[in-house]
């Protein structure tokens, strides 16, 4: 059922926190400003949320600095930091259904997907809680009669700017390593999805994090976000979002020479060889593009299919796409909720239009679904796509897959790598040599063999080329949240 909604959206009710969270206190914006946040299933306003000003950013930075320099946080045993994080993870577990529902309401992801995200959030906080007292330095065999050792110390006040597609999970990925390493946080959630981040702060407060360790600001990128990027008291910016925003941040952060880490978008090649398990590959390619309505940085949006199976493959993919249940994200049976905003809806439909004009074949979908109030898009497939069409080069961030045909593996990998992105890639084949050849040669930070979207908090995640800088998750993330200090002692 793609043209009509499976069930109408439920009425929007919200009684949670909407203020700024600074120094463990809830406060209005310094100028009283607010902005509205919506339920993307019906465009209704859920709540008005405080819009942080430059002055509020400054207050948050001061609170964070004080937590590091004068508060208990800077002096706390590493194991006790871990204990607080374990407590937070337990509270998240207790409140996971409530959080999942709020996440779905505000961001549009299905309740099933939100529950899955919550599992990832809890795992992430627990994983990094375990790291807190295991971040060790080294003793170094220097020349001469000296003892040299290294200390790994927090970077300081870290500014974290997150997007709307996985609001809680992105917060967890950024809080986890930052807290384990003993930093203090000033975070800005995405303007589309401010609500669960605020609830997260309430739970952090309940867990017992001292004042100033975690500060949450909401607001627009160009105002609140920019005030963070340019603030001299913020030592590092960790950002997830669009490549163009990362370019702006790089320029704006130059005057204060901030450390930056970026997790950006992709146009990931998902490659299907004729020797694959067809059933498994069709299901995998479907999940690769349509999971969360295509609003994933890792979405398998360039689907390379070996020519001899292309027709059958596309036809089987389309059969599934036509049956996808698009509708109210809080309905248990819904498989795809609304896109997050009018802006994203317009962007996606704009690309569908370009694809048709540039001569690709629209196999199915391509239209807005529903009653015209929610931001629903039909699962869409383009066949006969050429490498230079905009639907093959640009990140669409919606349920739109571009099918590209290939005959020769060497030619395919050259085309797969012919992009400014390099976040993820996948291959479907029963031939182990082919699988490892692809894994070695494709330029991407994550490669999946006969699976897709398997992301675990224990493994490094990030991009080659313009898909990012640095790595999140795993031990690798700790490097970006510590400074290494060398101490040398003269021995007599
Ligand atoms: P965006 O990059 O503008 O927003 C992401 C975050 O950055 C938000 O919190 C936003 O307020 C903030 N921001 C925006 N401009 C800023 C600035 N000048 N300084 C500091 N912070 C700033 O992404 P947007 O506009 O929400 O989505 C546009 C496209 O970006 C999507 O269609 C998709 O292609 C891509 N995107 C990629 C994501 C990923 O996971 N890699 C996540 C979200 C969007
Ligand atoms: Mg933007």
Coordinates of C-alpha atoms and ligand atoms in Angstrom, one line a residue:
X1 CA 0.0 0.0 0.0
X2 CA 2.0 2.9 -1.2
X3 CA -0.4 5.5 -2.5
X4 CA -2.7 5.7 0.5
X5 CA -1.7 5.7 4.2
X6 CA -2.1 2.4 6.0
X7 CA -3.5 4.3 9.1
X8 CA -4.0 8.0 9.8
X9 CA -1.5 9.7 12.1
X10 CA -2.4 9.9 15.7
X11 CA -3.0 13.3 17.4
X12 CA 0.1 15.0 18.6
X13 CA 0.5 15.4 22.4
X14 CA 3.7 16.4 24.2
X15 CA 4.3 17.3 27.8
X16 CA 8.1 17.0 28.0
X17 CA 11.0 19.4 28.3
X18 CA 11.4 22.2 25.7
X19 CA 14.0 24.5 27.3
X20 CA 17.7 24.7 27.1
X21 CA 19.8 22.5 29.4
X22 CA 22.7 24.4 30.8
X23 CA 24.7 23.6 34.0
X24 CA 22.0 21.0 35.0
X25 CA 19.3 23.7 34.9
X26 CA 16.4 24.2 32.5
X27 CA 16.3 27.7 31.1
X28 CA 14.7 29.8 28.5
X29 CA 16.7 31.3 25.7
X30 CA 18.4 34.6 26.7
X31 CA 16.1 36.5 24.3
X32 CA 13.1 34.3 25.0
X33 CA 13.2 33.0 21.4
X34 CA 11.6 29.7 20.4
X35 CA 11.0 27.6 17.3
X36 CA 8.4 25.0 16.4
X37 CA 8.9 21.3 15.9
X38 CA 6.6 19.1 13.9
X39 CA 5.2 15.6 13.6
X40 CA 6.2 14.8 10.0
X41 CA 3.2 12.5 9.5
X42 CA 0.8 15.4 9.6
X43 CA 2.7 18.7 9.8
X44 CA 1.2 19.4 13.2
X45 CA 3.2 21.4 15.7
X46 CA 4.3 19.2 18.6
X47 CA 6.0 21.8 20.7
X48 CA 7.8 25.2 20.8
X49 CA 11.4 24.7 21.8
X50 CA 13.9 27.3 23.2
X51 CA 16.2 28.6 20.5
X52 CA 19.7 29.1 22.0
X53 CA 21.4 32.5 21.3
X54 CA 25.1 33.2 21.1
X55 CA 24.9 34.3 24.7
X56 CA 23.4 30.9 25.6
X57 CA 26.2 29.1 23.8
X58 CA 28.6 31.2 25.9
X59 CA 26.8 30.2 29.1
X60 CA 26.9 26.5 28.2
X61 CA 30.7 26.8 27.4
X62 CA 31.4 28.5 30.7
X63 CA 29.4 25.8 32.6
X64 CA 31.3 23.0 30.7
X65 CA 34.7 24.7 31.4
X66 CA 33.8 25.0 35.1
X67 CA 32.9 21.3 35.2
X68 CA 36.3 20.4 33.9
X69 CA 38.4 22.9 35.9
X70 CA 36.6 23.4 39.1
X71 CA 33.8 20.8 39.4
X72 CA 34.0 17.2 40.5
X73 CA 34.1 15.9 36.9
X74 CA 37.7 16.9 36.2
X75 CA 38.9 15.2 39.4
X76 CA 36.6 12.2 39.3
X77 CA 38.2 8.7 39.1
X78 CA 37.8 7.2 35.6
X79 CA 35.9 4.2 37.1
X80 CA 33.4 6.6 38.6
X81 CA 32.8 8.2 35.2
X82 CA 32.1 4.8 33.9
X83 CA 29.7 4.1 36.7
X84 CA 27.7 7.2 35.9
X85 CA 27.5 6.1 32.3
X86 CA 26.4 2.6 33.3
X87 CA 23.7 4.2 35.4
X88 CA 22.6 6.3 32.4
X89 CA 22.4 3.2 30.2
X90 CA 20.2 1.5 32.8
X91 CA 17.9 4.5 32.9
X92 CA 17.7 4.5 29.1
X93 CA 16.8 0.8 29.2
X94 CA 14.0 1.5 31.7
X95 CA 12.6 4.3 29.6
X96 CA 13.4 2.8 26.2
X97 CA 9.8 2.4 25.0
X98 CA 8.9 6.0 25.9
X99 CA 12.0 7.3 24.2
X100 CA 11.3 5.2 21.1
X101 CA 7.8 6.6 20.8
X102 CA 9.0 10.2 21.2
X103 CA 11.8 9.6 18.6
X104 CA 9.2 8.2 16.1
X105 CA 6.8 11.1 16.7
X106 CA 9.4 13.8 16.1
X107 CA 11.5 12.2 13.4
X108 CA 9.1 10.0 11.5
X109 CA 11.0 6.8 11.8
X110 CA 8.8 3.7 12.4
X111 CA 8.3 2.6 16.0
X112 CA 10.1 -0.7 15.0
X113 CA 13.1 1.2 13.8
X114 CA 13.2 3.5 16.8
X115 CA 13.2 0.5 19.1
X116 CA 16.1 -0.9 17.2
X117 CA 17.9 2.5 17.5
X118 CA 17.4 2.4 21.3
X119 CA 19.1 -0.9 21.5
X120 CA 22.1 0.7 19.7
X121 CA 22.0 3.7 22.0
X122 CA 22.1 1.6 25.2
X123 CA 24.9 -0.6 23.8
X124 CA 26.9 2.4 22.9
X125 CA 26.7 4.0 26.3
X126 CA 27.6 0.7 28.0
X127 CA 30.4 0.0 25.6
X128 CA 32.1 3.4 26.3
X129 CA 31.2 3.2 30.1
X130 CA 33.5 0.1 30.0
X131 CA 36.3 2.1 28.3
X132 CA 36.3 4.8 30.9
X133 CA 39.0 3.2 33.1
X134 CA 40.9 1.5 30.3
X135 CA 42.2 4.5 28.4
X136 CA 45.9 4.1 29.1
X137 CA 49.1 5.8 28.2
X138 CA 52.5 4.2 27.6
X139 CA 56.0 4.2 29.0
X140 CA 58.4 5.0 26.2
X141 CA 62.0 3.7 26.0
X142 CA 63.7 7.1 25.3
X143 CA 67.4 7.7 24.9
X144 CA 69.3 8.9 28.0
X145 CA 68.6 8.6 31.7
X146 CA 65.0 9.6 31.6
X147 CA 61.6 8.1 32.3
X148 CA 59.1 9.1 29.6
X149 CA 55.5 8.2 29.8
X150 CA 52.3 9.4 28.1
X151 CA 49.0 10.6 29.6
X152 CA 45.8 10.6 27.7
X153 CA 43.8 13.6 28.8
X154 CA 40.4 15.0 27.7
X155 CA 40.4 17.4 24.8
X156 CA 38.3 19.7 26.9
X157 CA 35.0 21.3 26.0
X158 CA 33.7 19.5 23.0
X159 CA 31.0 20.9 20.7
X160 CA 28.8 18.2 19.2
X161 CA 26.4 19.0 16.3
X162 CA 24.1 16.2 15.3
X163 CA 21.5 15.6 12.6
X164 CA 17.8 14.5 12.6
X165 CA 17.9 11.0 11.0
X166 CA 19.1 9.1 14.1
X167 CA 18.7 11.8 16.8
X168 CA 19.3 9.5 19.9
X169 CA 21.8 7.3 18.3
X170 CA 23.9 10.2 17.1
X171 CA 23.8 11.7 20.5
X172 CA 24.9 8.4 22.0
X173 CA 27.8 8.0 19.5
X174 CA 29.0 11.4 20.5
X175 CA 28.4 11.3 24.2
X176 CA 29.9 7.8 24.7
X177 CA 33.6 8.5 23.8
X178 CA 33.4 12.1 25.0
X179 CA 32.3 11.1 28.5
X180 CA 34.5 8.0 28.7
X181 CA 37.5 10.3 28.1
X182 CA 36.4 12.9 30.6
X183 CA 35.4 15.8 28.3
X184 CA 32.6 18.2 29.0
X185 CA 29.9 18.5 26.3
X186 CA 28.0 21.3 24.6
X187 CA 25.6 19.6 22.1
X188 CA 23.2 21.0 19.6
X189 CA 20.5 18.7 18.4
X190 CA 19.0 19.1 14.9
X191 CA 16.3 21.7 14.6
X192 CA 13.9 19.1 13.1
X193 CA 14.3 16.7 16.1
X194 CA 15.0 18.5 19.4
X195 CA 12.8 16.5 21.8
X196 CA 14.5 13.2 22.6
X197 CA 17.9 14.9 23.2
X198 CA 16.2 16.9 25.9
X199 CA 14.8 13.8 27.5
X200 CA 18.2 12.3 27.3
X201 CA 19.5 15.2 29.4
X202 CA 16.8 14.6 32.0
X203 CA 17.9 11.0 32.4
X204 CA 21.6 12.1 32.6
X205 CA 20.7 14.4 35.4
X206 CA 18.8 11.6 37.1
X207 CA 21.9 9.4 36.7
X208 CA 23.9 12.0 38.6
X209 CA 26.2 13.6 36.1
X210 CA 27.6 16.8 37.8
X211 CA 26.5 20.3 36.6
X212 CA 28.1 21.4 33.3
X213 CA 29.3 18.0 32.1
X214 CA 26.4 17.8 29.6
X215 CA 24.8 20.9 28.1
X216 CA 22.1 20.7 25.4
X217 CA 21.2 23.6 23.2
X218 CA 18.6 23.6 20.4
X219 CA 18.5 26.0 17.5
X220 CA 19.3 26.6 13.9
X221 CA 22.6 25.6 12.4
X222 CA 23.4 29.1 11.0
X223 CA 22.9 30.7 14.4
X224 CA 23.3 28.4 17.4
X225 CA 25.6 25.9 15.5
X226 CA 27.8 28.7 14.1
X227 CA 28.1 30.3 17.6
X228 CA 29.5 27.0 18.8
X229 CA 31.9 26.6 15.8
X230 CA 33.3 30.1 16.3
X231 CA 33.4 30.1 20.1
X232 CA 37.0 30.3 21.4
X233 CA 36.2 28.2 24.5
X234 CA 35.2 25.1 22.5
X235 CA 38.2 22.9 21.8
X236 CA 36.7 20.5 19.3
X237 CA 33.7 20.2 17.0
X238 CA 32.3 16.8 16.2
X239 CA 29.7 17.0 13.4
X240 CA 27.4 14.7 11.5
X241 CA 25.4 16.0 8.5
X242 CA 25.9 17.4 5.0
X243 CA 29.2 17.7 3.3
X244 CA 28.5 21.4 2.5
X245 CA 27.9 22.1 6.2
X246 CA 31.2 20.4 7.0
X247 CA 33.0 22.7 4.5
X248 CA 31.4 25.8 6.2
X249 CA 32.4 24.5 9.6
X250 CA 36.0 23.9 8.5
X251 CA 36.2 27.5 7.4
X252 CA 34.4 29.0 10.4
X253 CA 36.5 26.9 12.8
X254 CA 39.8 28.0 11.2
X255 CA 40.3 31.1 13.3
X256 CA 40.2 29.1 16.6
X257 CA 42.0 26.1 15.0
X258 CA 39.5 23.7 16.5
X259 CA 39.9 20.0 16.2
X260 CA 37.2 18.7 13.9
X261 CA 35.7 15.3 13.2
X262 CA 33.1 14.8 10.5
X263 CA 30.7 12.0 9.6
X264 CA 29.1 13.0 6.3
X265 CA 27.0 11.6 3.6
X266 CA 27.5 9.0 0.9
X267 CA 26.4 7.5 -2.4
X268 CA 27.2 4.0 -1.5
X269 CA 27.8 1.4 -4.2
X270 CA 25.8 -1.8 -3.5
X271 CA 27.1 -4.4 -6.0
X272 CA 25.2 -7.5 -6.9
X273 CA 27.0 -10.3 -8.9
X274 CA 25.1 -12.9 -10.8
X275 CA 26.5 -15.6 -8.6
X276 CA 24.7 -14.2 -5.5
X277 CA 21.9 -15.8 -3.6
X278 CA 19.2 -13.9 -5.4
X279 CA 16.5 -14.0 -2.7
X280 CA 19.0 -12.8 -0.1
X281 CA 20.4 -10.1 -2.4
X282 CA 17.0 -8.7 -3.3
X283 CA 16.0 -8.5 0.4
X284 CA 19.4 -6.9 1.1
X285 CA 19.2 -4.3 -1.6
X286 CA 15.7 -3.5 -0.5
X287 CA 16.8 -2.9 3.1
X288 CA 19.9 -1.1 1.9
X289 CA 17.9 1.7 0.3
X290 CA 14.5 1.8 2.0
X291 CA 15.6 1.4 5.7
X292 CA 14.4 4.6 7.4
X293 CA 13.0 5.9 4.1
X294 CA 16.5 6.1 2.7
X295 CA 17.5 8.7 5.3
X296 CA 20.7 7.0 6.1
X297 CA 24.2 8.2 5.4
X298 CA 25.1 4.6 4.4
X299 CA 22.0 4.0 2.2
X300 CA 22.7 1.7 -0.7
X301 CA 21.6 4.2 -3.3
X302 CA 23.8 3.2 -6.2
X303 CA 22.8 -0.4 -7.0
X304 CA 25.2 -2.0 -9.4
X305 CA 23.6 -5.2 -10.8
X306 CA 25.4 -7.6 -13.2
X307 CA 23.7 -7.2 -16.5
X308 CA 22.7 -10.9 -16.9
X309 CA 20.4 -10.8 -13.9
X310 CA 19.5 -7.1 -13.9
X311 CA 16.0 -7.5 -15.4
X312 CA 14.9 -10.2 -13.0
X313 CA 16.5 -8.5 -10.1
X314 CA 14.8 -5.1 -10.7
X315 CA 11.5 -6.8 -11.2
X316 CA 11.7 -8.7 -7.9
X317 CA 12.9 -5.5 -6.1
X318 CA 9.9 -3.6 -7.6
X319 CA 7.4 -6.2 -6.5
X320 CA 8.6 -5.7 -2.9
X321 CA 8.7 -1.9 -3.2
X322 CA 5.1 -1.8 -4.4
X323 CA 4.0 -3.7 -1.3
X324 CA 5.8 -1.6 1.3
X325 CA 3.4 -0.3 3.9
X326 CA 4.0 3.5 4.1
X327 CA 2.1 5.3 6.8
X328 CA 1.9 6.5 10.4
X329 CA 5.2 5.8 12.0
X330 CA 3.6 4.9 15.3
X331 CA 1.5 2.1 13.8
X332 CA 3.2 -1.3 14.6
X333 CA 2.5 -2.5 11.0
X334 CA 4.1 0.4 9.2
X335 CA 7.3 -0.3 7.4
X336 CA 8.1 3.2 6.2
X337 CA 7.1 6.5 7.9
X338 CA 7.2 10.0 6.6
X339 CA 10.4 11.8 5.5
X340 CA 11.5 14.2 8.2
X341 CA 10.4 17.5 6.7
X342 CA 8.9 19.5 3.8
X343 CA 12.4 20.4 2.8
X344 CA 13.5 16.8 2.5
X345 CA 10.3 15.9 0.7
X346 CA 10.9 18.7 -1.9
X347 CA 14.5 17.7 -2.3
X348 CA 13.6 14.0 -3.0
X349 CA 10.7 14.8 -5.4
X350 CA 13.1 17.2 -7.2
X351 CA 15.5 14.4 -7.8
X352 CA 12.8 12.1 -9.1
X353 CA 11.9 14.8 -11.5
X354 CA 15.5 15.2 -12.6
X355 CA 15.9 11.5 -13.1
X356 CA 13.0 11.4 -15.4
X357 CA 14.2 14.4 -17.4
X358 CA 17.7 12.9 -17.7
X359 CA 16.2 9.8 -19.3
X360 CA 16.3 7.2 -16.5
X361 CA 13.4 4.7 -16.4
X362 CA 11.0 5.1 -13.5
X363 CA 10.1 1.5 -12.6
X364 CA 7.9 2.3 -9.6
X365 CA 7.0 4.9 -7.0
X366 CA 8.2 8.5 -7.6
X367 CA 5.2 10.3 -6.0
X368 CA 4.2 11.7 -2.7
X369 CA 2.0 9.3 -0.8
X370 CA -0.8 10.1 1.6
X371 CA -3.3 12.9 2.1
X372 CA -0.9 15.8 1.3
X373 CA -0.3 16.7 4.9
X374 CA 2.5 14.3 5.8
X375 CA 5.9 14.0 4.1
X376 CA 5.4 10.5 2.7
X377 CA 7.3 9.3 -0.4
X378 CA 6.6 6.1 -2.3
X379 CA 9.5 3.7 -2.5
X380 CA 11.1 4.5 -5.9
X381 CA 13.3 2.6 -8.4
X382 CA 15.1 4.1 -11.4
X383 CA 16.5 1.7 -13.9
X384 CA 18.8 2.4 -16.9
X385 CA 20.6 5.0 -14.9
X386 CA 23.8 6.4 -16.3
X387 CA 26.8 7.3 -14.1
X388 CA 26.7 11.0 -14.7
X389 CA 23.0 11.5 -14.0
X390 CA 22.3 13.5 -10.8
X391 CA 20.3 10.6 -9.3
X392 CA 23.6 8.6 -9.6
X393 CA 26.0 11.2 -8.3
X394 CA 24.1 13.1 -5.5
X395 CA 23.0 12.1 -2.1
X396 CA 19.2 12.1 -2.3
X397 CA 18.5 10.9 1.3
X398 CA 15.2 9.4 0.4
X399 CA 13.6 6.1 -0.8
X400 CA 15.1 6.4 -4.3
X401 CA 17.5 3.8 -5.7
X402 CA 19.4 4.1 -8.9
X403 CA 20.1 0.9 -10.7
X404 CA 23.3 0.8 -12.8
X405 CA 24.2 -2.2 -14.9
X406 CA 27.7 -3.7 -15.2
X407 CA 29.3 -6.6 -17.1
X408 CA 33.0 -6.4 -16.2
X409 CA 34.2 -6.3 -12.5
X410 CA 37.2 -4.1 -13.1
X411 CA 35.1 -1.6 -15.0
X412 CA 32.5 -1.7 -12.2
X413 CA 35.0 -1.0 -9.4
X414 CA 36.3 2.0 -11.2
X415 CA 32.8 3.3 -11.6
X416 CA 31.9 2.5 -8.0
X417 CA 34.9 4.5 -6.8
X418 CA 34.3 7.4 -9.2
X419 CA 32.6 9.5 -6.5
X420 CA 33.6 12.1 -4.0
X421 CA 32.1 10.0 -1.3
X422 CA 33.4 6.9 0.5
X423 CA 31.3 6.0 3.4
X424 CA 30.0 2.5 2.8
X425 CA 29.9 -0.2 0.2
X426 CA 28.5 -3.7 -0.2
X427 CA 28.8 -6.8 -2.4
X428 CA 26.5 -9.8 -2.9
X429 CA 28.3 -12.9 -4.2
X430 CA 29.0 -16.5 -3.2
X431 CA 32.5 -16.2 -4.5
X432 CA 34.9 -15.5 -1.6
X433 CA 37.7 -14.3 -3.9
X434 CA 35.4 -11.7 -5.5
X435 CA 34.2 -10.6 -2.1
X436 CA 37.7 -10.0 -0.7
X437 CA 38.9 -8.4 -3.9
X438 CA 36.0 -5.9 -3.7
X439 CA 36.5 -5.3 0.1
X440 CA 40.2 -4.4 -0.6
X441 CA 39.6 -2.2 -3.6
X442 CA 36.5 -0.3 -2.9
X443 CA 37.2 3.1 -1.3
X444 CA 34.9 3.1 1.7
X445 CA 35.1 3.2 5.5
X446 CA 32.7 0.2 5.8
X447 CA 32.3 -2.7 3.5
X448 CA 29.5 -5.3 3.9
X449 CA 29.7 -8.8 2.3
X450 CA 26.2 -10.4 1.8
X451 CA 24.7 -8.0 4.4
X452 CA 23.9 -4.3 4.8
X453 CA 23.5 -1.7 7.5
X454 CA 25.3 -3.8 10.1
X455 CA 26.8 -1.2 12.3
X456 CA 28.0 -2.0 15.8
X457 CA 29.2 0.3 18.4
X458 CA 32.4 -1.8 18.8
X459 CA 33.7 -1.3 15.2
X460 CA 35.1 1.9 13.7
X461 CA 32.7 3.9 11.5
X462 CA 33.5 6.8 9.2
X463 CA 34.3 7.8 5.7
X464 CA 37.0 7.9 3.0
X465 CA 37.3 11.0 0.9
X466 CA 34.5 13.6 1.4
X467 CA 32.4 11.3 3.5
X468 CA 34.2 12.3 6.6
X469 CA 37.2 12.8 8.8
X470 CA 38.1 10.6 11.8
X471 CA 36.1 7.6 13.1
X472 CA 33.3 7.1 15.4
X473 CA 32.5 4.0 17.4
X474 CA 35.0 1.4 18.6
X475 CA 38.4 2.2 20.2
X476 CA 39.1 4.5 17.3
X477 CA 36.8 7.2 18.6
X478 CA 38.8 7.6 21.8
X479 CA 41.7 9.0 19.8
X480 CA 39.5 12.0 18.8
X481 CA 38.5 12.7 22.4
X482 CA 41.9 12.7 24.0
X483 CA 45.1 14.7 23.9
X484 CA 48.3 12.8 24.4
X485 CA 50.7 14.3 26.8
X486 CA 54.4 13.2 27.1
X487 CA 55.9 13.5 30.5
X488 CA 59.7 13.2 30.8
X489 CA 61.4 12.8 34.2
X490 CA 65.2 13.1 34.6
X491 CA 66.5 10.2 36.7
X492 CA 69.5 10.7 38.8
Ligands
LIG1 P1 22.8 19.9 7.8 O1 24.2 19.4 7.6 O2 22.5 21.3 7.5 O3 22.4 19.7 9.4 C1 23.0 18.9 10.3 C2 23.3 19.6 11.6 O4 24.2 20.7 11.3 C3 22.0 20.2 12.2 O5 22.1 20.2 13.6 C4 22.1 21.7 11.7 O6 21.4 22.6 12.6 C5 23.6 21.9 11.8 N1 24.1 23.0 11.0 C6 23.6 23.4 9.8 N2 24.3 24.5 9.3 C7 25.3 24.7 10.2 C8 26.3 25.7 10.3 N3 26.5 26.6 9.4 N4 27.1 25.7 11.4 C9 27.0 24.8 12.4 N5 26.0 23.8 12.3 C10 25.2 23.8 11.3 O7 21.9 18.9 7.1 P2 20.3 19.1 6.7 O8 20.1 20.5 6.1 O9 19.5 18.8 7.9 O10 20.1 18.0 5.6 C11 20.5 18.2 4.3 C12 21.1 17.0 3.7 O11 22.3 16.7 4.4 C13 20.3 15.8 3.7 O12 19.4 15.7 2.6 C14 21.4 14.7 3.6 O13 21.8 14.6 2.2 C15 22.5 15.3 4.4 N6 22.5 14.7 5.8 C16 23.4 13.7 6.0 C17 23.4 13.1 7.3 C18 24.3 12.0 7.6 O14 24.0 11.2 8.4 N7 25.5 12.0 7.1 C19 22.4 13.5 8.3 C20 21.6 14.6 7.9 C21 21.6 15.2 6.7
LIG2 MG1 21.1 22.3 6.3

